[in-house]
Amino acid sequence: MNLISRIDSYAESCPDRVAHQYKDSRLTYKQLKEASDALACYLIETFGDDRTPIVVYGHKQHEMLICFLACVKSGHAYIPADFSLPSQRIEDIIRSSQTRLILSPGESPEREGIRTVQSDEINRLIRSRLGKTPSKDYQVKHHETYYIIYTSGSTGKPKGVQITLANLESFIRWGVGVGRFPEGEVFLNQAPFSFDLSVMDLYLALVSGSTLYSIDKAMIAEPRELFAHFKESRVTVWVSTPSFAEMCLGDSSFKSELLPNMKVFMFCGETLSNQCAEKLYRRFPQAKVINSYGPTEATVAVTALLVDLELCAKGEPLPVGRVKEDCQILIMDSEGVTQEEGDRGEIVIVGDSVSPGYYRNEEMTDKAFFNRSFDGDVKRCYRTGDEGYLKEGLLHYGGRIDFQIKLNGYRIELEDIENNLRKVEWVANAVVLPIKKEERVHYLAGVVVPNKKFDKKDFEMGQMIKAELKNYLPDYMIPRKIMFRDSLPMTVNGKVNRVALMEEFQ
C-alpha cells in the first residue's frame, strides 16, 4: 500500500465525494488533494530538505486534514495539538519537538522565534499555489516518522510517540480487514486529533474513500445539539471510547431510528463492558460491535474481536481480541520471562506496529522499547505497563501495572498530574488516586497537603486549586475531587500509602 497515493487517487475516481464533513461544511477528495498539494509546495519552498516536525494546532476544521497531508507530502512528520490543551502543554510540546513552524487552523497565539501560520494565511498560501504538485521525492518514506502524538509523561512533561509510515500502513491494512469496509462509508470522528483513537477513524475513512464526520467539543457538551447532528449525519461506522457510547446510551432516543445506517461500533482506548455491548445490540440490532486494544506506542490498536450477545452473556469481562497477523503478544513477568497461557503478567507487543520510540527522548525510549530476535528475525518490542493474560488465542486486559491509568479513553500518568499539582502555589505535596466503579476508573481524586493555613473552606480551596491546575493540564486530567490532609500516610518502606488513602474513598 502507498497510503498517500491511495488517498489522492479518490480525487480522480470520485472527485466530488465528501472526504470530511464538519457541521454544514464539506471538503471533497478533489479539494483535499489540491489544497494539500499546494500547501506541501509552500512547505518544500520554505524548508527544502529540512524535515523538522510541524505542529498542527486546531480542532475539527477541514484545514487540519489538509495540513496533515501537506506535512507528510513535503517530508515532515506532523504533531496534532488540539485547542483544548492548556497553553503550558502546548509550550512543552513545542519545546520538546523543536518545531520551526506551527500551522494553526485554530486561533493560536504567536510564539517568539517560531513562525505561526494562521487560518487566513494557510488559505492564502493554498490559493496562490493551486494546481502545483509537490515532487514525490519529498514524501515521508516507509520507515520515516509520519506523525508524533504526545502522551502523558511521569516527569510532568509529555512524551512524543513517533509513528512511522510503515507502522501506520500496517495498522490500516489490518483495520480495513477487521471492519471489512467498502467505499463510501461515513465514519464518526469523536476523538480530538491529538488523541490517537482519531487515527482509526481518520485513516480508515480516507483509505477507503469514505467520509469522516466530525463532532466537536461544544456539540458533545450539548446533547440536544449532538443528537440533531447525529440525525443528519448518515454515520455507518462509529469509532469512540466506550465511555462516550455509554453517555449517549443514557438518552432513550439513542437507537437505530436516530442512526438508521449504523453498521459497526468500533471501540478502543478503555474497557468495553458487557453491559454496554448488550445495550448497543438491543438499540442497534442491525449493527455489530468490535472491541479492540492497543497503546499509542503500537499504532492505535493491535487486537480486535467481534463481540456478540453470547460473549456478552458470559460473566467474565470481555476479551480485547486476537492479535493482528504481523504482530505478537507476549505476557512477561517482572524478570522478562514469558508466561504460560492463562498466567498473568505484563503485556508486551512485538512486531510491525511498534513505534521506533519517543521523539528526542532516548532515556524513556530505552525503558519501554527493546529489540529481540525471533528465529533470527529481529523484532521491535514495547513494554505496555498493562497487565493481561492469553487464553485460547484471545488477549484479556487486566488493568495498569503502574500508576498509568485510562480515564474516558485518555491514557494518563498519575505522576504527571501530581508533579503539576505541586506547581500550584498553595500545594506542598499531593497524591492523585483513580477512583474505580465496576472495575473502571470513574474519576480522579487529589489528596493535597497545603503549605499554609487558609481561611477558606475546603471546597473553595479545591476549586481554586483546580482553576490553577488548568494552566498546566487539559480538563480530562483535572481531579474531580480534592481532599486536604495535614500529611500523607506512609508504608513501612517509606512510600506513600496509596491503599490507605483509597480506602477513604470507598
Short mmCIF file of C-alpha atoms in Angstrom, two decimals:
data_model
loop_
_atom_site.label_atom_id
_atom_site.label_comp_id
_atom_site.label_asym_id
_atom_site.label_seq_id
_atom_site.Cartn_x
_atom_site.Cartn_y
_atom_site.Cartn_z
CA MET A 1 0.00 0.00 0.00
CA ASN A 2 1.12 3.53 -0.78
CA LEU A 3 -1.05 5.43 1.69
CA ILE A 4 -0.67 8.94 0.26
CA SER A 5 -1.22 7.80 -3.33
CA ARG A 6 -4.25 5.76 -2.25
CA ILE A 7 -5.90 8.80 -0.62
CA ASP A 8 -5.01 11.04 -3.57
CA SER A 9 -6.46 8.53 -6.04
CA TYR A 10 -10.01 9.31 -4.92
CA ALA A 11 -9.55 12.85 -6.26
CA GLU A 12 -9.56 11.21 -9.71
CA SER A 13 -12.05 8.36 -9.26
CA CYS A 14 -14.64 10.25 -7.17
CA PRO A 15 -13.58 13.93 -7.02
CA ASP A 16 -16.86 15.24 -5.63
CA ARG A 17 -17.20 12.65 -2.86
CA VAL A 18 -17.05 14.22 0.59
CA ALA A 19 -13.82 13.38 2.44
CA HIS A 20 -14.65 15.41 5.56
CA GLN A 21 -17.80 16.94 6.94
CA TYR A 22 -17.78 19.30 9.89
CA LYS A 23 -21.07 20.97 10.82
CA ASP A 24 -22.59 22.10 7.49
CA SER A 25 -19.24 22.40 5.69
CA ARG A 26 -17.92 19.71 3.34
CA LEU A 27 -14.47 19.05 1.91
CA THR A 28 -14.31 16.85 -1.20
CA TYR A 29 -11.49 14.48 -2.11
CA LYS A 30 -10.54 16.74 -5.01
CA GLN A 31 -10.33 19.76 -2.70
CA LEU A 32 -8.33 17.75 -0.14
CA LYS A 33 -5.74 16.71 -2.73
CA GLU A 34 -5.42 20.09 -4.41
CA ALA A 35 -5.16 22.01 -1.12
CA SER A 36 -2.69 19.60 0.49
CA ASP A 37 -0.57 19.57 -2.70
CA ALA A 38 -0.50 23.36 -2.77
CA LEU A 39 0.41 23.71 0.90
CA ALA A 40 3.06 20.97 0.54
CA CYS A 41 4.65 23.05 -2.25
CA TYR A 42 4.88 26.01 0.10
CA LEU A 43 6.50 23.83 2.79
CA ILE A 44 9.05 22.49 0.31
CA GLU A 45 9.84 26.03 -0.88
CA THR A 46 10.30 27.13 2.73
CA PHE A 47 12.18 24.20 4.27
CA GLY A 48 13.67 22.20 1.41
CA ASP A 49 15.31 19.07 2.82
CA ASP A 50 14.79 20.14 6.46
CA ARG A 51 12.40 17.52 7.88
CA THR A 52 11.76 19.03 11.30
CA PRO A 53 8.28 18.05 12.60
CA ILE A 54 5.48 20.59 12.22
CA VAL A 55 2.85 21.31 14.87
CA VAL A 56 -0.73 21.48 13.56
CA TYR A 57 -2.94 23.33 16.05
CA GLY A 58 -6.74 23.39 15.88
CA HIS A 59 -9.78 21.22 16.47
CA LYS A 60 -12.03 19.73 13.77
CA GLN A 61 -11.51 22.18 10.89
CA HIS A 62 -11.04 20.91 7.31
CA GLU A 63 -7.61 22.53 7.37
CA MET A 64 -6.45 20.01 9.98
CA LEU A 65 -6.67 17.20 7.40
CA ILE A 66 -5.18 19.41 4.70
CA CYS A 67 -2.23 20.31 6.94
CA PHE A 68 -1.62 16.69 7.98
CA LEU A 69 -1.32 15.55 4.36
CA ALA A 70 0.65 18.64 3.31
CA CYS A 71 3.20 17.89 6.03
CA VAL A 72 3.81 14.29 5.00
CA LYS A 73 3.80 15.15 1.30
CA SER A 74 6.65 17.59 1.99
CA GLY A 75 8.61 15.18 4.18
CA HIS A 76 7.58 16.41 7.65
CA ALA A 77 6.02 14.45 10.48
CA TYR A 78 3.03 16.32 11.86
CA ILE A 79 2.22 16.83 15.53
CA PRO A 80 -1.54 17.27 16.14
CA ALA A 81 -2.29 19.67 19.02
CA ASP A 82 -5.92 20.18 19.97
CA PHE A 83 -7.10 23.63 21.05
CA SER A 84 -8.42 22.20 24.32
CA LEU A 85 -4.84 21.63 25.54
CA PRO A 86 -3.65 24.30 28.01
CA SER A 87 -1.02 26.75 26.83
CA GLN A 88 1.66 25.23 29.08
CA ARG A 89 1.09 21.84 27.46
CA ILE A 90 1.45 23.39 24.02
CA GLU A 91 4.67 25.09 25.12
CA ASP A 92 6.03 21.74 26.37
CA ILE A 93 5.25 20.13 23.01
CA ILE A 94 6.84 22.98 21.06
CA ARG A 95 9.95 22.90 23.23
CA SER A 96 10.30 19.12 23.07
CA SER A 97 9.73 18.86 19.32
CA GLN A 98 11.95 21.86 18.44
CA THR A 99 9.49 22.63 15.67
CA ARG A 100 10.17 25.59 13.41
CA LEU A 101 6.56 26.02 12.24
CA ILE A 102 3.04 25.95 13.65
CA LEU A 103 0.19 25.55 11.17
CA SER A 104 -2.81 26.90 13.02
CA PRO A 105 -6.33 26.39 11.62
CA GLY A 106 -7.44 27.32 15.14
CA GLU A 107 -6.66 30.59 16.89
CA SER A 108 -3.12 30.26 18.24
CA PRO A 109 -1.02 32.96 19.91
CA GLU A 110 2.28 33.83 18.27
CA ARG A 111 5.38 32.15 19.75
CA GLU A 112 8.61 34.09 19.71
CA GLY A 113 11.12 32.62 17.31
CA ILE A 114 8.62 30.18 15.75
CA ARG A 115 6.66 31.01 12.63
CA THR A 116 2.90 30.57 13.15
CA VAL A 117 0.69 30.42 10.06
CA GLN A 118 -2.93 31.18 10.93
CA SER A 119 -6.04 30.01 9.07
CA ASP A 120 -6.37 33.01 6.73
CA GLU A 121 -2.73 32.77 5.67
CA ILE A 122 -2.95 28.99 5.23
CA ASN A 123 -5.80 29.50 2.78
CA ARG A 124 -3.94 32.33 1.01
CA LEU A 125 -0.86 30.13 0.59
CA ILE A 126 -3.07 27.37 -0.81
CA ARG A 127 -4.87 29.65 -3.27
CA SER A 128 -1.60 31.08 -4.57
CA ARG A 129 -0.27 27.58 -5.38
CA LEU A 130 -3.38 25.74 -6.56
CA GLY A 131 -2.56 23.47 -9.47
CA LYS A 132 1.00 22.82 -8.33
CA THR A 133 2.06 19.28 -7.43
CA PRO A 134 4.88 18.54 -4.97
CA SER A 135 7.63 16.14 -6.01
CA LYS A 136 7.08 12.66 -4.55
CA ASP A 137 10.78 12.60 -3.70
CA TYR A 138 9.94 14.69 -0.63
CA GLN A 139 7.18 12.44 0.74
CA VAL A 140 7.66 10.74 4.10
CA LYS A 141 9.27 7.39 3.32
CA HIS A 142 8.31 3.95 4.61
CA HIS A 143 10.43 3.93 7.80
CA GLU A 144 10.32 7.68 8.45
CA THR A 145 8.11 9.26 11.08
CA TYR A 146 4.63 10.08 9.78
CA TYR A 147 3.14 11.63 12.90
CA ILE A 148 4.05 12.28 16.54
CA ILE A 149 1.40 12.18 19.25
CA TYR A 150 2.29 13.49 22.69
CA THR A 151 1.06 11.48 25.65
CA SER A 152 1.22 11.95 29.39
CA GLY A 153 4.70 11.55 30.93
CA SER A 154 5.65 10.64 34.52
CA THR A 155 8.05 13.62 34.78
CA GLY A 156 5.21 16.10 34.29
CA LYS A 157 6.29 16.64 30.68
CA PRO A 158 4.56 14.91 27.73
CA LYS A 159 6.33 12.25 25.62
CA GLY A 160 6.21 12.34 21.82
CA VAL A 161 5.34 8.91 20.38
CA GLN A 162 6.78 8.54 16.86
CA ILE A 163 4.72 6.52 14.38
CA THR A 164 6.29 5.71 11.03
CA LEU A 165 4.53 5.37 7.69
CA ALA A 166 5.26 1.63 7.90
CA ASN A 167 3.59 1.45 11.33
CA LEU A 168 0.53 3.30 10.05
CA GLU A 169 0.18 1.29 6.84
CA SER A 170 0.42 -1.91 8.88
CA PHE A 171 -2.46 -0.74 11.10
CA ILE A 172 -4.58 0.36 8.13
CA ARG A 173 -4.21 -2.93 6.22
CA TRP A 174 -5.34 -4.81 9.30
CA GLY A 175 -8.04 -2.30 10.35
CA VAL A 176 -9.75 -2.34 6.96
CA GLY A 177 -9.90 -6.13 7.18
CA VAL A 178 -11.32 -6.06 10.71
CA GLY A 179 -14.22 -3.82 9.69
CA ARG A 180 -14.49 -5.09 6.09
CA PHE A 181 -15.25 -1.58 4.92
CA PRO A 182 -16.32 -0.94 1.31
CA GLU A 183 -16.02 2.51 -0.24
CA GLY A 184 -18.42 5.26 0.71
CA GLU A 185 -18.95 4.65 4.43
CA VAL A 186 -19.42 7.52 6.90
CA PHE A 187 -17.06 7.33 9.88
CA LEU A 188 -17.78 9.16 13.13
CA ASN A 189 -14.85 11.22 14.39
CA GLN A 190 -15.40 11.86 18.11
CA ALA A 191 -11.85 11.98 19.47
CA PRO A 192 -9.66 15.08 19.03
CA PHE A 193 -6.85 14.60 16.53
CA SER A 194 -4.28 14.85 19.35
CA PHE A 195 -5.70 11.57 20.75
CA ASP A 196 -4.57 8.53 18.74
CA LEU A 197 -8.04 6.96 18.67
CA SER A 198 -8.75 9.55 15.94
CA VAL A 199 -6.15 7.84 13.71
CA MET A 200 -8.55 4.88 13.49
CA ASP A 201 -11.46 6.86 12.05
CA LEU A 202 -9.38 9.38 10.07
CA TYR A 203 -7.27 6.95 8.05
CA LEU A 204 -9.72 4.06 7.77
CA ALA A 205 -12.11 6.62 6.28
CA LEU A 206 -9.63 8.23 3.88
CA VAL A 207 -8.05 5.00 2.70
CA SER A 208 -11.47 3.51 1.87
CA GLY A 209 -12.73 6.60 0.04
CA SER A 210 -15.25 7.24 2.79
CA THR A 211 -16.44 10.35 4.64
CA LEU A 212 -15.12 11.45 8.01
CA TYR A 213 -17.92 13.08 10.01
CA SER A 214 -16.54 15.19 12.86
CA ILE A 215 -18.31 16.26 16.01
CA ASP A 216 -16.67 18.81 18.26
CA LYS A 217 -16.27 19.58 21.94
CA ALA A 218 -19.18 22.05 22.00
CA MET A 219 -21.59 19.55 20.42
CA ILE A 220 -20.67 16.87 22.94
CA ALA A 221 -21.39 19.31 25.78
CA GLU A 222 -24.92 19.89 24.41
CA PRO A 223 -26.71 16.53 23.93
CA ARG A 224 -29.68 18.08 22.09
CA GLU A 225 -27.38 19.65 19.51
CA LEU A 226 -25.27 16.49 19.32
CA PHE A 227 -28.26 14.27 18.59
CA ALA A 228 -29.55 16.72 15.97
CA HIS A 229 -26.21 16.35 14.17
CA PHE A 230 -26.38 12.55 14.51
CA LYS A 231 -29.79 12.53 12.83
CA GLU A 232 -28.37 14.33 9.78
CA SER A 233 -25.03 12.50 9.72
CA ARG A 234 -25.77 9.18 7.91
CA VAL A 235 -22.99 7.65 10.06
CA THR A 236 -22.35 3.97 9.31
CA VAL A 237 -19.16 3.35 11.32
CA TRP A 238 -18.98 4.53 14.92
CA VAL A 239 -15.47 5.00 16.39
CA SER A 240 -15.21 6.17 20.01
CA THR A 241 -14.30 5.26 23.54
CA PRO A 242 -16.86 3.10 25.39
CA SER A 243 -17.48 5.99 27.80
CA PHE A 244 -18.77 8.21 25.00
CA ALA A 245 -21.15 5.48 23.79
CA GLU A 246 -22.39 4.96 27.35
CA MET A 247 -23.05 8.69 27.67
CA CYS A 248 -25.16 8.54 24.51
CA LEU A 249 -26.97 5.40 25.69
CA GLY A 250 -28.17 7.40 28.68
CA ASP A 251 -30.67 9.03 26.30
CA SER A 252 -33.50 6.73 25.22
CA SER A 253 -33.53 8.26 21.73
CA PHE A 254 -30.05 6.89 21.03
CA LYS A 255 -31.15 3.93 18.89
CA SER A 256 -31.46 2.79 15.30
CA GLU A 257 -34.20 5.32 14.49
CA LEU A 258 -31.65 8.08 15.18
CA LEU A 259 -28.83 6.40 13.25
CA PRO A 260 -30.59 4.03 10.81
CA ASN A 261 -27.48 3.40 8.68
CA MET A 262 -25.27 2.21 11.53
CA LYS A 263 -23.27 -0.93 10.66
CA VAL A 264 -20.31 -1.11 13.05
CA PHE A 265 -19.37 0.17 16.50
CA MET A 266 -15.58 0.15 16.95
CA PHE A 267 -14.16 0.72 20.42
CA CYS A 268 -10.66 1.31 21.72
CA GLY A 269 -8.97 3.32 24.46
CA GLU A 270 -10.55 1.75 27.54
CA THR A 271 -12.50 -1.25 28.79
CA LEU A 272 -15.73 -2.13 26.97
CA SER A 273 -18.21 -3.55 29.47
CA ASN A 274 -20.54 -6.47 28.73
CA GLN A 275 -23.48 -4.22 29.66
CA CYS A 276 -22.53 -1.51 27.15
CA ALA A 277 -22.23 -4.02 24.31
CA GLU A 278 -25.57 -5.62 25.25
CA LYS A 279 -27.34 -2.24 25.25
CA LEU A 280 -25.92 -1.42 21.82
CA TYR A 281 -27.21 -4.68 20.38
CA ARG A 282 -30.67 -4.00 21.82
CA ARG A 283 -30.75 -0.45 20.45
CA PHE A 284 -29.00 -1.21 17.13
CA PRO A 285 -29.85 -4.84 16.25
CA GLN A 286 -28.57 -4.36 12.68
CA ALA A 287 -25.05 -3.34 13.80
CA LYS A 288 -22.03 -5.26 15.06
CA VAL A 289 -19.72 -4.36 17.96
CA ILE A 290 -15.93 -4.65 17.73
CA ASN A 291 -13.70 -4.41 20.79
CA SER A 292 -10.00 -3.60 20.33
CA TYR A 293 -6.86 -2.87 22.32
CA GLY A 294 -3.59 -1.06 21.79
CA PRO A 295 -1.46 1.76 23.18
CA THR A 296 -0.33 4.83 21.22
CA GLU A 297 3.17 3.28 21.05
CA ALA A 298 1.81 0.39 18.97
CA THR A 299 -0.23 2.46 16.48
CA VAL A 300 -3.77 2.68 17.82
CA ALA A 301 -4.71 -1.00 18.15
CA VAL A 302 -3.16 -4.42 17.72
CA THR A 303 -6.00 -6.74 18.77
CA ALA A 304 -9.68 -6.87 17.85
CA LEU A 305 -12.71 -9.07 18.37
CA LEU A 306 -16.28 -9.13 17.15
CA VAL A 307 -18.36 -9.13 20.33
CA ASP A 308 -21.67 -10.99 20.11
CA LEU A 309 -24.51 -11.46 22.60
CA GLU A 310 -23.27 -14.92 23.57
CA LEU A 311 -19.93 -13.42 24.61
CA CYS A 312 -21.71 -10.59 26.44
CA ALA A 313 -23.68 -13.14 28.48
CA LYS A 314 -20.51 -14.62 29.97
CA GLY A 315 -19.66 -13.46 33.47
CA GLU A 316 -16.02 -12.58 32.85
CA PRO A 317 -15.00 -9.19 31.37
CA LEU A 318 -14.90 -9.11 27.58
CA PRO A 319 -11.61 -10.13 25.97
CA VAL A 320 -9.94 -7.49 23.80
CA GLY A 321 -9.29 -9.74 20.83
CA ARG A 322 -6.78 -11.61 18.72
CA VAL A 323 -3.51 -10.01 17.72
CA LYS A 324 -3.00 -8.79 14.14
CA GLU A 325 -1.04 -11.01 11.77
CA ASP A 326 2.23 -9.06 11.72
CA CYS A 327 2.41 -8.70 15.50
CA GLN A 328 2.72 -10.92 18.53
CA ILE A 329 1.58 -10.60 22.14
CA LEU A 330 3.87 -11.85 24.88
CA ILE A 331 2.96 -11.99 28.57
CA MET A 332 6.08 -11.45 30.71
CA ASP A 333 6.81 -11.46 34.41
CA SER A 334 8.87 -8.77 36.15
CA GLU A 335 12.08 -10.60 35.15
CA GLY A 336 11.18 -10.64 31.46
CA VAL A 337 10.32 -14.34 31.38
CA THR A 338 7.48 -15.25 29.01
CA GLN A 339 4.49 -16.70 30.87
CA GLU A 340 2.39 -19.73 30.02
CA GLU A 341 -1.16 -19.43 28.69
CA GLY A 342 -3.55 -18.27 31.41
CA ASP A 343 -0.81 -16.75 33.58
CA ARG A 344 -0.95 -13.02 34.23
CA GLY A 345 1.90 -10.65 33.52
CA GLU A 346 2.86 -7.55 31.59
CA ILE A 347 1.56 -7.29 28.02
CA VAL A 348 4.48 -6.90 25.60
CA ILE A 349 3.72 -6.10 21.97
CA VAL A 350 6.08 -7.31 19.27
CA GLY A 351 6.12 -6.54 15.56
CA ASP A 352 5.38 -4.10 12.76
CA SER A 353 3.04 -1.85 14.75
CA VAL A 354 5.61 -0.93 17.40
CA SER A 355 6.92 2.64 17.36
CA PRO A 356 10.64 3.39 16.97
CA GLY A 357 10.39 5.26 20.30
CA TYR A 358 9.84 8.65 21.88
CA TYR A 359 10.96 11.69 19.91
CA ARG A 360 14.23 13.12 21.26
CA ASN A 361 13.92 11.10 24.47
CA GLU A 362 16.39 8.22 24.49
CA GLU A 363 16.11 7.59 28.23
CA MET A 364 12.35 6.92 28.14
CA THR A 365 12.69 5.01 24.86
CA ASP A 366 15.26 2.63 26.37
CA LYS A 367 12.97 1.96 29.34
CA ALA A 368 9.94 0.99 27.28
CA PHE A 369 11.27 -0.40 23.98
CA PHE A 370 13.72 -3.17 23.08
CA ASN A 371 14.68 -5.44 20.19
CA ARG A 372 14.55 -9.22 20.31
CA SER A 373 15.49 -11.89 17.79
CA PHE A 374 12.82 -14.43 16.85
CA ASP A 375 14.23 -17.26 14.75
CA GLY A 376 16.94 -14.91 13.51
CA ASP A 377 14.49 -12.11 12.68
CA VAL A 378 14.94 -9.04 14.91
CA LYS A 379 11.64 -7.51 16.04
CA ARG A 380 10.77 -4.29 17.83
CA CYS A 381 9.11 -4.80 21.23
CA TYR A 382 7.17 -2.49 23.57
CA ARG A 383 6.51 -2.98 27.28
CA THR A 384 2.99 -1.65 27.72
CA GLY A 385 2.80 -1.48 31.51
CA ASP A 386 -0.59 -3.21 31.14
CA GLU A 387 -1.41 -6.46 32.90
CA GLY A 388 -3.11 -9.25 30.99
CA TYR A 389 -3.19 -12.89 30.03
CA LEU A 390 -3.79 -15.03 26.95
CA LYS A 391 -6.46 -17.71 26.75
CA GLU A 392 -7.21 -19.69 23.58
CA GLY A 393 -5.54 -17.01 21.49
CA LEU A 394 -7.56 -14.16 22.99
CA LEU A 395 -5.98 -11.35 24.97
CA HIS A 396 -7.61 -10.42 28.27
CA TYR A 397 -6.76 -6.98 29.68
CA GLY A 398 -6.26 -6.73 33.43
CA GLY A 399 -5.54 -3.04 34.04
CA ARG A 400 -2.42 -0.96 34.61
CA ILE A 401 0.60 -2.34 36.44
CA ASP A 402 1.95 1.06 37.40
CA PHE A 403 0.33 4.41 38.06
CA GLN A 404 -0.69 4.94 34.46
CA ILE A 405 -4.45 4.68 34.02
CA LYS A 406 -7.15 5.12 31.40
CA LEU A 407 -9.94 7.63 32.01
CA ASN A 408 -12.60 8.22 29.34
CA GLY A 409 -10.21 6.75 26.79
CA TYR A 410 -7.29 9.02 27.69
CA ARG A 411 -4.11 7.47 28.96
CA ILE A 412 -2.90 9.41 31.97
CA GLU A 413 0.19 9.17 34.16
CA LEU A 414 -0.92 9.91 37.72
CA GLU A 415 2.58 11.18 38.48
CA ASP A 416 2.16 13.73 35.68
CA ILE A 417 -0.82 15.26 37.50
CA GLU A 418 0.96 15.04 40.85
CA ASN A 419 4.01 16.87 39.52
CA ASN A 420 1.82 19.62 38.11
CA LEU A 421 -0.28 19.82 41.29
CA ARG A 422 2.91 20.60 43.17
CA LYS A 423 3.40 23.64 40.92
CA VAL A 424 0.27 25.22 42.44
CA GLU A 425 1.40 27.85 44.93
CA TRP A 426 -0.73 26.52 47.83
CA VAL A 427 0.34 22.87 47.49
CA ALA A 428 3.23 21.33 49.43
CA ASN A 429 2.59 17.72 48.38
CA ALA A 430 -0.07 15.77 46.53
CA VAL A 431 -1.19 12.30 45.51
CA VAL A 432 -3.71 11.51 42.77
CA LEU A 433 -5.91 8.44 43.10
CA PRO A 434 -8.00 6.65 40.44
CA ILE A 435 -11.45 6.03 41.95
CA LYS A 436 -12.98 2.95 40.37
CA LYS A 437 -16.54 1.82 39.82
CA GLU A 438 -17.22 -1.64 38.37
CA GLU A 439 -13.51 -2.14 37.59
CA ARG A 440 -13.26 1.07 35.55
CA VAL A 441 -11.72 4.35 36.59
CA HIS A 442 -14.73 6.58 37.31
CA TYR A 443 -12.89 9.76 38.26
CA LEU A 444 -9.66 11.12 39.75
CA ALA A 445 -9.28 12.38 43.31
CA GLY A 446 -6.43 14.52 44.57
CA VAL A 447 -5.16 14.34 48.14
CA VAL A 448 -3.35 17.59 48.91
CA VAL A 449 -1.07 18.68 51.76
CA PRO A 450 -1.33 22.51 51.78
CA ASN A 451 1.74 24.60 52.51
CA LYS A 452 -0.10 27.03 54.80
CA LYS A 453 -3.36 27.53 56.67
CA PHE A 454 -6.33 29.07 54.89
CA ASP A 455 -9.41 30.96 55.96
CA LYS A 456 -11.47 29.47 53.12
CA LYS A 457 -13.47 26.25 53.25
CA ASP A 458 -12.02 23.07 51.75
CA PHE A 459 -14.47 23.19 48.82
CA GLU A 460 -13.43 26.75 47.92
CA MET A 461 -9.75 25.88 48.16
CA GLY A 462 -10.34 22.82 46.00
CA GLN A 463 -11.97 25.00 43.32
CA MET A 464 -9.05 27.43 43.42
CA ILE A 465 -6.53 24.60 43.02
CA LYS A 466 -8.47 23.13 40.08
CA ALA A 467 -8.60 26.53 38.41
CA GLU A 468 -4.85 26.98 38.82
CA LEU A 469 -4.19 23.42 37.59
CA LYS A 470 -5.94 24.25 34.31
CA ASN A 471 -2.91 26.38 33.45
CA TYR A 472 -0.83 23.19 33.26
CA LEU A 473 -3.13 20.32 32.31
CA PRO A 474 -6.06 19.56 29.97
CA ASP A 475 -9.53 19.29 31.54
CA TYR A 476 -9.63 15.47 31.43
CA MET A 477 -6.60 15.32 33.77
CA ILE A 478 -8.05 17.62 36.45
CA PRO A 479 -9.12 15.64 39.58
CA ARG A 480 -12.85 15.80 40.22
CA LYS A 481 -12.40 15.85 44.00
CA ILE A 482 -9.74 17.49 46.14
CA MET A 483 -9.27 16.30 49.74
CA PHE A 484 -6.93 18.02 52.22
CA ARG A 485 -4.64 16.28 54.72
CA ASP A 486 -2.03 17.58 57.15
CA SER A 487 0.30 14.81 55.94
CA LEU A 488 0.29 11.75 53.68
CA PRO A 489 0.28 8.27 55.28
CA MET A 490 3.41 6.18 54.64
CA THR A 491 4.09 2.47 54.29
CA VAL A 492 6.82 0.70 56.23
CA ASN A 493 9.31 1.18 53.39
CA GLY A 494 8.72 4.95 53.31
CA LYS A 495 6.39 5.21 50.33
CA VAL A 496 3.03 6.99 50.30
CA ASN A 497 0.37 4.51 51.42
CA ARG A 498 -1.99 4.85 48.49
CA VAL A 499 -4.04 1.85 49.59
CA ALA A 500 -4.91 3.55 52.86
CA LEU A 501 -5.89 6.72 51.02
CA MET A 502 -8.01 4.79 48.54
CA GLU A 503 -9.96 3.24 51.43
CA GLU A 504 -11.12 6.71 52.42
CA PHE A 505 -12.98 6.97 49.11
CA GLN A 506 -14.73 3.59 49.37
#
